[in-house]
C-alpha positions in Angstrom: -34.2 -26.4 -18.7 -33.5 -22.7 -18.8 -33.7 -20.2 -21.5 -31.1 -18.3 -22.0 -32.3 -15.1 -20.9 -32.5 -17.7 -17.5 -29.2 -18.2 -17.8 -28.1 -14.8 -18.5 -30.4 -13.5 -15.2 -28.7 -16.3 -13.1 -25.0 -15.2 -14.4 -25.9 -11.0 -13.7 -26.9 -12.6 -10.0 -23.7 -14.3 -9.3 -20.7 -11.6 -10.8 -23.0 -8.9 -10.1 -21.8 -8.1 -6.6 -18.2 -9.1 -7.1 -17.6 -7.5 -10.2 -19.0 -4.0 -7.8 -16.7 -4.8 -5.4 -13.6 -4.7 -7.0 -14.5 -2.3 -9.4 -15.6 -0.2 -6.7 -12.9 -0.5 -4.8 -9.9 0.7 -6.7 -11.8 3.6 -7.8 -13.2 4.8 -4.6 -8.9 3.5 -2.7 -7.5 6.0 -5.5 -9.7 8.9 -4.7 -10.4 8.5 -0.8 -6.4 8.5 -0.8 -6.0 11.7 -2.7 -8.8 13.5 -0.4 -7.7 12.2 2.5 -4.3 13.7 1.8 -5.8 16.9 1.7 -8.4 16.5 4.4 -5.7 15.6 6.6 -3.1 18.6 6.2 -6.1 21.4 5.7 -7.1 19.5 9.5 -3.7 19.7 11.3 -3.4 23.8 9.6 -6.7 24.6 11.3 -6.8 22.5 14.3 -4.9 25.4 16.6 -7.2 27.8 15.1 -10.0 25.6 16.1 -8.9 25.7 19.1 -8.7 29.2 19.8 -11.9 30.2 18.1 -13.7 27.9 21.0 -12.1 29.5 23.4 -13.3 32.8 22.6 -16.3 32.2 22.0 -16.6 30.4 25.4 -15.5 33.8 27.0 -17.3 36.4 24.6 -20.6 34.0 25.3 -20.1 34.4 28.6 -19.5 38.0 29.1 -23.1 38.4 26.4 -24.9 36.5 29.0 -23.6 39.0 32.4 -24.2 41.6 29.9 -27.3 40.8 29.0 -28.6 39.9 32.4 -27.4 43.0 34.1 -29.1 45.5 31.3 -32.6 43.3 31.6 -32.3 44.4 35.6 -31.3 47.5 35.2 -33.5 48.3 31.8 -36.8 47.3 34.5 -35.1 48.2 37.5 -37.4 51.1 37.4 -40.5 49.3 36.9 -39.6 47.2 39.7 -39.5 50.3 42.4 -43.0 51.2 40.8 -44.2 48.3 41.5 -43.1 47.9 45.2 -44.1 51.8 46.1 -47.6 51.0 45.0 -47.8 48.1 46.7 -46.4 49.7 49.8 -49.0 52.4 49.5 -51.4 50.4 48.6 -51.0 48.4 52.1 -50.6 51.9 53.8 -54.0 52.6 52.3 -55.8 49.7 53.6 -54.3 50.2 56.9 -56.2 53.9 57.0 -59.3 52.8 55.3 -59.7 49.9 58.4 -58.7 52.6 61.0 -61.4 54.2 59.3 -64.1 52.3 59.2 -63.8 51.0 62.8 -63.9 54.5 64.5 -65.7 56.2 62.3 -68.8 56.1 64.3 -67.0 56.4 67.4 -64.5 58.9 66.8 -63.6 63.0 65.3 -62.2 62.8 61.8 -59.0 65.0 64.3 -58.7 61.7 66.1 -58.7 59.2 63.5 -56.1 60.8 61.5 -54.5 61.0 64.9 -54.7 57.3 65.0 -53.7 56.9 61.1 -50.7 59.1 62.1 -49.4 57.1 64.5 -49.7 54.0 62.6 -48.1 55.1 59.6 -45.1 56.5 62.1 -42.6 53.9 62.1 -43.9 51.8 59.4 -40.6 51.4 57.0 -39.4 49.0 53.5 -36.2 49.2 51.2 -34.1 49.1 54.7 -35.5 52.0 56.1 -35.7 54.1 53.6 -38.8 54.2 52.5 -41.7 55.9 54.0 -45.3 57.4 53.9 -46.3 61.2 54.0 -50.0 62.2 53.9 -51.3 65.8 52.3 -54.9 67.7 51.7 -55.9 68.5 48.9 -54.7 72.2 49.2 -50.9 71.5 49.4 -51.2 71.0 53.0 -48.6 68.4 54.8 -50.6 66.3 57.6 -47.9 64.4 57.6 -44.2 63.6 57.2 -42.5 61.1 59.9 -39.2 62.1 58.7 -39.6 66.0 58.1 -41.8 66.7 61.1 -41.0 70.6 60.4 -43.5 70.4 57.1 -46.4 69.0 58.8 -49.2 71.8 58.9 -47.1 73.2 56.7 -48.2 74.4 52.7 -46.0 73.1 49.9 -48.3 74.6 47.2 -45.7 76.4 45.8 -43.0 74.4 46.2 -40.6 73.8 43.3 -38.1 71.3 43.0 -34.7 72.0 41.2 -36.5 71.5 37.5 -39.1 74.1 38.6 -41.9 71.4 38.7 -44.6 72.4 41.1 -45.0 68.6 42.9 -48.2 69.4 45.0 -50.0 71.3 42.7 -49.4 68.5 39.5 -49.6 65.4 41.6 -53.5 66.8 43.2 -54.4 68.1 39.6 -54.1 64.3 38.5 -55.7 63.0 41.7 -59.1 64.6 41.3 -58.9 62.9 38.3 -57.6 60.0 38.3 -57.6 58.5 42.2 -54.0 57.2 42.0 -50.6 57.7 39.9 -47.4 57.7 40.1 -45.2 61.2 39.6 -41.5 61.7 40.0 -39.6 64.6 41.3 -36.0 66.0 42.7 -35.9 66.1 46.6 -33.2 66.7 49.0 -32.5 63.2 50.7 -32.6 64.1 54.6 -29.4 62.2 55.8 -27.1 63.3 52.7 -28.6 66.4 51.6 -28.2 65.4 48.3 -30.9 66.6 45.6 -31.7 63.1 44.2 -34.3 62.5 41.2 -37.6 60.7 43.2 -40.3 57.9 41.7 -43.3 58.1 44.1 -47.0 57.2 44.2 -50.1 58.9 45.8 -53.3 57.1 46.4 -56.5 59.7 47.3 -58.2 58.5 50.7 -61.7 59.5 49.8 -63.3 59.9 53.0 -61.2 62.9 54.3 -60.4 64.2 50.8 -56.3 63.4 51.6 -53.9 61.5 49.6 -51.5 59.0 51.0 -48.1 58.8 49.4 -44.0 57.6 49.3 -41.2 57.2 47.5 -37.7 56.1 46.7 -34.5 57.9 45.2 -34.0 55.6 42.2 -30.4 56.1 42.9 -30.7 54.6 46.3 -32.3 51.9 44.3 -29.7 51.2 41.6 -27.5 51.2 44.3 -29.4 47.9 46.1 -30.0 46.5 42.0 -26.1 46.5 41.9 -25.3 44.4 45.0 -27.9 42.4 44.4 -26.4 41.4 40.9 -22.5 41.6 42.0 -23.5 38.6 44.4 -25.2 36.8 42.0 -22.8 36.7 39.6 -19.9 36.0 42.2 -21.7 32.5 42.6 -22.4 31.6 39.2 -20.1 28.5 38.4 -18.5 28.9 34.5 -17.2 27.0 32.1 -13.6 25.0 33.0 -13.2 27.9 35.4 -13.4 30.8 33.3 -14.8 33.0 35.5 -16.3 37.0 35.1 -14.4 39.9 36.2 -15.9 43.6 36.9 -14.2 46.5 37.9 -15.2 50.0 37.1 -13.1 53.3 35.6 -11.4 53.5 38.4 -10.0 49.8 38.8 -12.0 49.1 41.7 -12.6 45.1 41.5 -16.2 44.7 41.9 -16.0 40.7 41.2 -13.8 38.0 41.3 -13.0 34.4 41.1 -10.7 35.2 43.9 -12.7 36.4 46.5 -10.2 38.8 48.2 -9.7 41.1 45.6 -13.2 42.3 45.8 -13.3 45.7 46.5 -9.6 46.7 45.9 -8.3 48.4 43.0 -6.0 46.9 40.9 -3.4 49.9 40.7 -3.3 49.9 44.8 -2.1 46.2 45.2 1.0 44.9 45.3 3.8 45.4 42.1 1.3 47.8 40.5 3.4 48.5 37.6 2.6 44.9 36.3 -1.2 46.9 35.8 -0.3 48.7 32.9 -2.7 46.1 30.7 -5.7 47.2 33.2 -5.3 50.8 31.6 -5.5 49.2 28.2 -8.4 47.1 29.1 -10.1 50.5 30.4 -9.0 52.7 27.5 -10.3 50.0 25.6 -13.9 49.7 27.2 -14.9 53.2 26.5 -14.0 53.1 22.7 -15.3 49.7 22.3 -16.0 45.7 22.8 -13.6 43.3 21.7 -11.0 40.8 22.1 -7.6 42.2 23.8 -3.9 39.7 23.6 -1.3 40.6 26.4 0.8 39.2 28.6 -0.1 38.6 32.2 2.6 39.4 34.6 0.6 40.5 37.4 0.2 38.9 40.7 -3.0 38.1 40.4 -2.1 35.7 37.7 -1.3 32.4 39.5 -0.8 29.6 36.8 2.0 28.7 35.0 0.8 30.8 31.7 1.3 34.3 30.5 -0.3 34.9 27.0 -3.3 36.0 27.4 -7.1 36.6 25.5 -10.0 38.6 26.9 -12.7 40.0 25.7 -14.2 43.4 27.1 -17.2 44.8 27.0 -18.2 47.9 28.8 -21.8 48.9 30.8 -21.7 52.1 30.2 -24.5 53.8 32.7 -22.9 52.2 35.3 -19.4 52.7 34.6 -18.7 48.7 34.7 -16.2 46.9 32.6 -17.1 43.5 32.2 -14.2 41.3 31.0 -13.8 37.2 31.1 -9.9 35.5 29.7 -8.2 32.8 28.9 -4.5 31.9 28.1 -2.9 30.9 25.1 -0.6 28.7 26.5 -3.1 26.3 28.0 -4.4 26.1 24.7 -1.1 25.0 23.0 -0.7 22.5 25.7 -4.1 21.1 25.2 -3.6 20.8 21.8 0.3 19.2 21.7 -1.9 16.2 24.6 -4.5 15.7 21.9 -1.6 15.3 18.8 0.7 13.0 21.0 -2.2 11.0 22.2 -3.6 10.2 18.8 0.3 9.2 17.5 -0.1 7.0 20.5 -3.1 5.2 19.8 -2.7 4.9 16.5 -0.3 2.0 16.0 -2.2 -0.4 18.2 -6.0 1.2 16.6 -4.5 0.4 12.8 -3.0 -3.1 13.1 -6.8 -3.7 15.5 -8.5 -2.3 11.9 -6.8 -4.4 9.7 -7.3 -7.8 11.2 -10.9 -6.6 11.9 -11.1 -5.0 7.7 -9.8 -8.5 6.2 -12.5 -10.6 8.5 -15.3 -8.0 7.4 -14.1 -8.5 4.1 -14.1 -12.3 4.0 -17.9 -11.9 5.7 -18.6 -9.7 3.5 -18.1 -11.9 0.2 -19.3 -14.8 2.0 -23.0 -13.1 2.8 -22.3 -12.0 -1.3 -21.9 -15.7 -1.9 -25.0 -17.0 0.5 -27.5 -14.4 -0.7 -26.7 -15.3 -4.4 -27.5 -18.7 -3.6 -30.9 -17.6 -1.8 -31.8 -15.8 -5.4 -30.5 -18.7 -7.5 -32.9 -20.9 -5.4 -35.5 -18.5 -5.2 -35.5 -18.2 -9.0 -35.5 -21.7 -9.7 -38.8 -22.5 -7.4 -40.2 -19.8 -8.5 -39.9 -21.0 -12.0 -40.5 -24.4 -11.1 -43.8 -23.6 -9.2 -44.7 -21.7 -12.2 -43.9 -24.1 -14.5 -45.9 -26.6 -12.6 -49.1 -24.1 -12.1 -49.1 -23.7 -16.0 -49.0 -28.0 -16.5 -51.6 -28.2 -13.7 -53.7 -25.4 -14.3 -54.8 -24.3 -18.4 -57.2 -21.4 -16.9 -56.4 -18.5 -19.1 -56.6 -15.9 -16.1 -53.9 -17.9 -14.1 -51.3 -18.4 -17.1 -51.9 -14.6 -17.6 -50.9 -13.5 -13.7 -47.8 -16.1 -13.8 -46.5 -14.4 -16.9 -47.2 -11.1 -15.5 -45.2 -11.2 -12.5 -42.4 -13.0 -14.6 -42.8 -10.4 -17.0 -41.7 -7.7 -14.0 -39.3 -10.1 -12.9 -36.5 -9.2 -15.2 -36.8 -5.2 -14.0 -37.1 -6.7 -10.7 -33.2 -8.6 -11.0 -32.2 -4.8 -12.5 -33.7 -3.1 -9.6 -31.1 -5.8 -6.9 -28.5 -4.0 -8.8 -29.1 -0.6 -8.6 -30.0 -1.0 -4.9 -26.9 -3.1 -4.0 -24.5 -0.3 -6.0 -24.5 2.6 -3.0 -23.7 -0.4 -0.3 -21.4 -1.6 -1.8 -19.7 1.1 -2.9 -19.6 2.1 0.7 -18.6 -1.0 2.2 -15.4 -1.1 -0.4 -14.4 2.8 0.5 -14.7 2.1 3.9 -12.6 -1.0 4.0 -9.9 0.5 1.6 -10.2 3.8 3.0 -9.1 2.5 6.9 -6.5 -0.2 5.1 -5.0 2.9 3.9 -5.4 5.2 7.3 -3.8 2.2 9.1 -0.6 1.7 6.7 -0.4 6.0 7.0 -0.1 6.2 10.5 -3.3 8.4 10.2 -6.0 6.2 11.8 -8.1 7.5 14.4 -10.2 5.6 16.9 -13.8 7.6 15.7 -12.6 6.4 12.0 -12.1 3.5 12.8 -15.7 2.6 15.0 -17.1 5.1 11.9 -15.8 3.1 9.5 -16.7 -0.3 11.4 -20.2 1.6 12.0 -20.5 2.2 7.6 -19.8 -1.7 6.9 -22.1 -3.0 9.1 -24.9 -0.4 8.3 -23.9 -1.3 4.3 -24.5 -5.5 5.1 -28.0 -4.5 6.9 -28.7 -3.0 4.3 -28.2 -5.4 1.5 -30.0 -7.9 3.6 -32.6 -5.6 3.8 -33.3 -5.4 0.5 -33.0 -9.1 -0.3 -35.4 -9.7 2.0 -38.1 -6.8 0.1 -37.4 -8.8 -2.9 -37.9 -12.4 -1.5 -41.0 -11.2 0.1 -42.2 -10.1 -2.8 -41.8 -13.4 -4.9 -42.7 -15.4 -2.0 -46.0 -17.5 -3.2 -48.3 -16.8 -0.2 -51.8 -16.6 -0.9 -52.6 -16.4 2.8 -55.1 -13.3 3.4 -55.1 -11.2 6.4 -55.4 -7.7 7.6 -53.2 -5.0 6.3 -52.6 -1.7 6.4 -52.3 0.7 2.7 -49.9 2.5 3.9 -46.9 -1.0 4.0 -48.0 -1.1 0.6 -47.1 2.0 -1.1 -43.5 1.5 1.4 -43.4 -2.3 0.1 -43.7 -1.2 -3.5 -41.3 2.1 -3.1 -38.3 -0.4 -2.2 -39.0 -2.7 -4.9 -39.0 -0.2 -7.9 -38.1 3.1 -6.9 -34.4 3.1 -8.2 -35.7 2.7 -11.9 -37.5 5.9 -11.2 -34.7 7.7 -10.0 -32.8 6.8 -13.1 -35.8 9.3 -15.0 -35.8 11.8 -12.6 -39.6 11.1 -11.8 -40.6 11.8 -7.8 -43.4 10.6 -6.2 -46.2 13.1 -4.0 -47.3 11.1 -1.6 -50.7 11.9 0.9 -51.1 8.8 2.8 -53.1 7.9 6.2 -53.2 4.6 7.8 -55.9 2.8 6.4 -56.5 -1.0 6.7 -57.9 -3.4 3.9 -58.5 -7.1 3.8 -56.6 -9.7 1.1 -53.5 -10.9 -0.1 -51.2 -8.0 0.3 -48.2 -9.4 -2.8 -51.3 -9.5 -4.8 -51.9 -5.6 -4.5 -48.2 -4.9 -4.8 -48.3 -6.5 -8.1 -51.1 -3.8 -8.9 -49.1 -1.3 -7.4 -45.8 -1.9 -9.6 -48.2 -2.1 -13.4 -50.0 0.7 -12.3 -47.1 3.1 -11.6 -44.6 1.2 -13.9 -46.8 2.3 -16.6 -46.9 5.8 -15.5 -42.9 5.7 -15.4 -43.2 4.3 -19.4 -45.3 7.3 -20.1 -43.4 10.1 -18.0 -39.5 9.6 -18.9 -40.0 10.8 -22.5 -41.7 13.5 -21.3 -40.7 17.0 -20.8 -41.3 19.3 -17.6 -42.1 17.9 -14.3 -42.3 14.3 -13.8 -44.7 13.4 -11.3 -46.7 10.8 -9.5 -49.0 11.9 -7.3 -50.1 8.9 -4.8 -53.4 9.6 -2.5 -54.6 7.0 0.6 -57.5 7.9 2.3 -60.8 6.8 4.1 -64.4 7.7 3.4 -68.0 6.4 3.9 -66.4 3.1 5.4 -64.5 3.0 1.8 -60.4 2.8 1.4 -59.4 4.8 -1.8 -56.3 4.5 -3.7 -55.9 7.3 -6.4 -53.0 7.3 -8.2 -52.1 10.1 -11.1 -49.2 11.3 -12.8 -48.3 14.9 -15.1 -48.1 12.6 -18.3 -50.9 14.6 -20.5 -53.1 11.8 -20.1 -54.6 8.6 -22.1 -55.8 9.0 -26.0 -59.0 8.9 -26.0 -59.8 6.2 -28.4 -57.7 3.8 -26.2 -58.7 4.6 -22.1 -61.8 2.6 -22.4 -59.2 -0.8 -23.8 -56.4 -0.5 -21.6 -57.7 -3.2 -19.1 -58.5 -5.7 -22.5 -56.1 -8.5 -22.2 -52.8 -8.0 -24.9 -53.8 -4.4 -25.8 -50.9 -2.4 -25.5 -49.4 0.7 -27.6 -45.7 0.2 -26.2 -45.0 -2.7 -29.8 -42.7 -5.6 -28.4 -41.3 -3.9 -25.2 -45.4 -4.0 -24.0 -47.3 -7.7 -23.1 -50.7 -6.2 -22.3 -50.8 -7.9 -19.7 -50.4 -5.8 -16.7 -53.6 -3.9 -16.4 -55.5 -6.3 -17.4 -54.0 -8.7 -14.2 -54.7 -5.9 -12.2 -58.2 -5.6 -13.0 -58.6 -9.5 -12.1 -57.0 -9.1 -9.1 -58.5 -6.0 -7.6 -62.0 -7.5 -8.7 -62.2 -10.8 -7.6 -59.7 -10.9 -5.4 -60.2 -8.2 -3.3 -64.3 -8.0 -4.6 -63.5 -4.5 -5.2 -63.0 -2.4 -8.2 -60.8 0.1 -10.0 -61.7 2.5 -12.8 -59.1 5.0 -15.3 -59.9 8.6 -16.4 -57.6 11.9 -17.6 -58.1 14.7 -15.0 -56.8 18.3 -14.9 -55.5 19.5 -11.9 -53.5 22.4 -10.0 -50.1 21.5 -7.7 -47.9 24.7 -6.8 -49.7 26.7 -8.3 -48.8 24.8 -11.7 -51.9 23.2 -14.0 -50.9 19.3 -15.2 -52.6 16.7 -16.5 -52.5 12.8 -16.5 -54.2 9.6 -16.2 -55.5 8.6 -12.3 -56.7 5.3 -11.8 -58.9 5.0 -7.9 -59.4 1.6 -6.6 -61.6 1.8 -4.3 -61.8 -1.2 -1.2 -64.0 -1.7 1.6 -62.1 -1.1 4.5 -61.3 -3.1 7.7 -62.6 -0.9 11.0 -60.0 -0.5 13.8 
């Protein structure tokens, strides 16, 4: 014969899911209809803006990427040149040392220097521009392969156009450092143009002379420009968008149309159509940014006219970098997308309605089946309890069953609470997709997302039932298990009740294994955590429960403490006594008693309680602290 309370529990199990489905379906459908309509209008208005913004971002990113690439190599060009010259001079110096070591005991100084000069005479690098020269420490030129008339002359008093005493300053440094970089202005032999030059000098100590070489920075940068433009011309760009680089006089340096490279935009046919390039050049002199215009130039080989370009100037080289896209093509993409959505909408909505009806019926069937399973398990468990009471009247067993039955009502409340969210998601998804079908707004991605939401909610409902079934299953088999899993199982069973009172867990859990019966330890954890919840729910300030699991000296420890202020000293030694409670009629006084029995008898371990004070996030708290010590199992 069932009691009135038990009949009420079974009625809740049967009717509550159906009530939730109907109620939430009506409320959520109404809210969804309103919000979805707002969202659809907003999305339609933002569609074109989003496409334009995306395309503008693409071309800006391409231009900025190329700008950074060029700037990087430009800023490092002098360092690269210095490294190149130094390596070349050191190779020549190494060759001089080899000649010296070979002939120092056989030939005179003049003969060895003559061999060195002959060896260096034809040595070149940088496409023939780079050569080597030799001076002594009095400023006399010993060797120069280009300006032969300098050999034997003193350049001690020679100054460049800045007034710098090139040879004197260099020799002064070489006497201290033995090698050095230097820079000066020198007349280029072929063009007779004075240019800035970087050089490297290194002492050849056997004869107290030094060898050096240099390169004109301007010439090196021109070579660098060619390499950069060659690299840019080989890049494959997103959606066939390309980078165009012109200089300030309109010469095309790189372009997706290779035939245009080297030509001037103002000298092409129909040059009157190139007024936009004057605007691009003018804009680049003052700022970087976007420019909208109509492109009717001969370069435009597309059906589109309205164009947007992003322009950025590379000032020191007088380059203008820009990339573009046609607004007309974006408008066409938008129109194509809208047409495709409308075309697929009817078939998609029809398919969804059929499937939604099937899924709804399936959910009702699953809900009915789950409630029957719960009812059956509840009755079976009740029957076993009664049989156990009749078979065994021992105090500990009676108290153990009473403790678990006392927790059952709260477990049912947890089931109801944890079902609310997935049932709400299911009802929202079903009614929302039906509405989109009726309004002609359903998209493929919305359809698939709705199905996924319903499926995941079904899995969650099934998982929730499995969790509670596993807890109530009377399995006394002992095995090795991980304490981390115990915390996870307990959290699934009781977490919803803790959320109601804004009680939060702080976990510091290691993977530690022990031997015993899992469900019994879950019951202990539920008792300890529920006691902490009851102590915290009416407290002001932060409501925290700390769970620490760790291993130390072949022992496994579970430590649970709260911020409820602690247990009164007059009660702390009584809390494990049978029927002792401070909760009045709401308490049974058997939870902690049974927890102690399970730990000591079933697990042959210890449990103790004390009040503790501790610091968390720079704030001091006090509360009860339970420590359970087990013998751990080695991996």
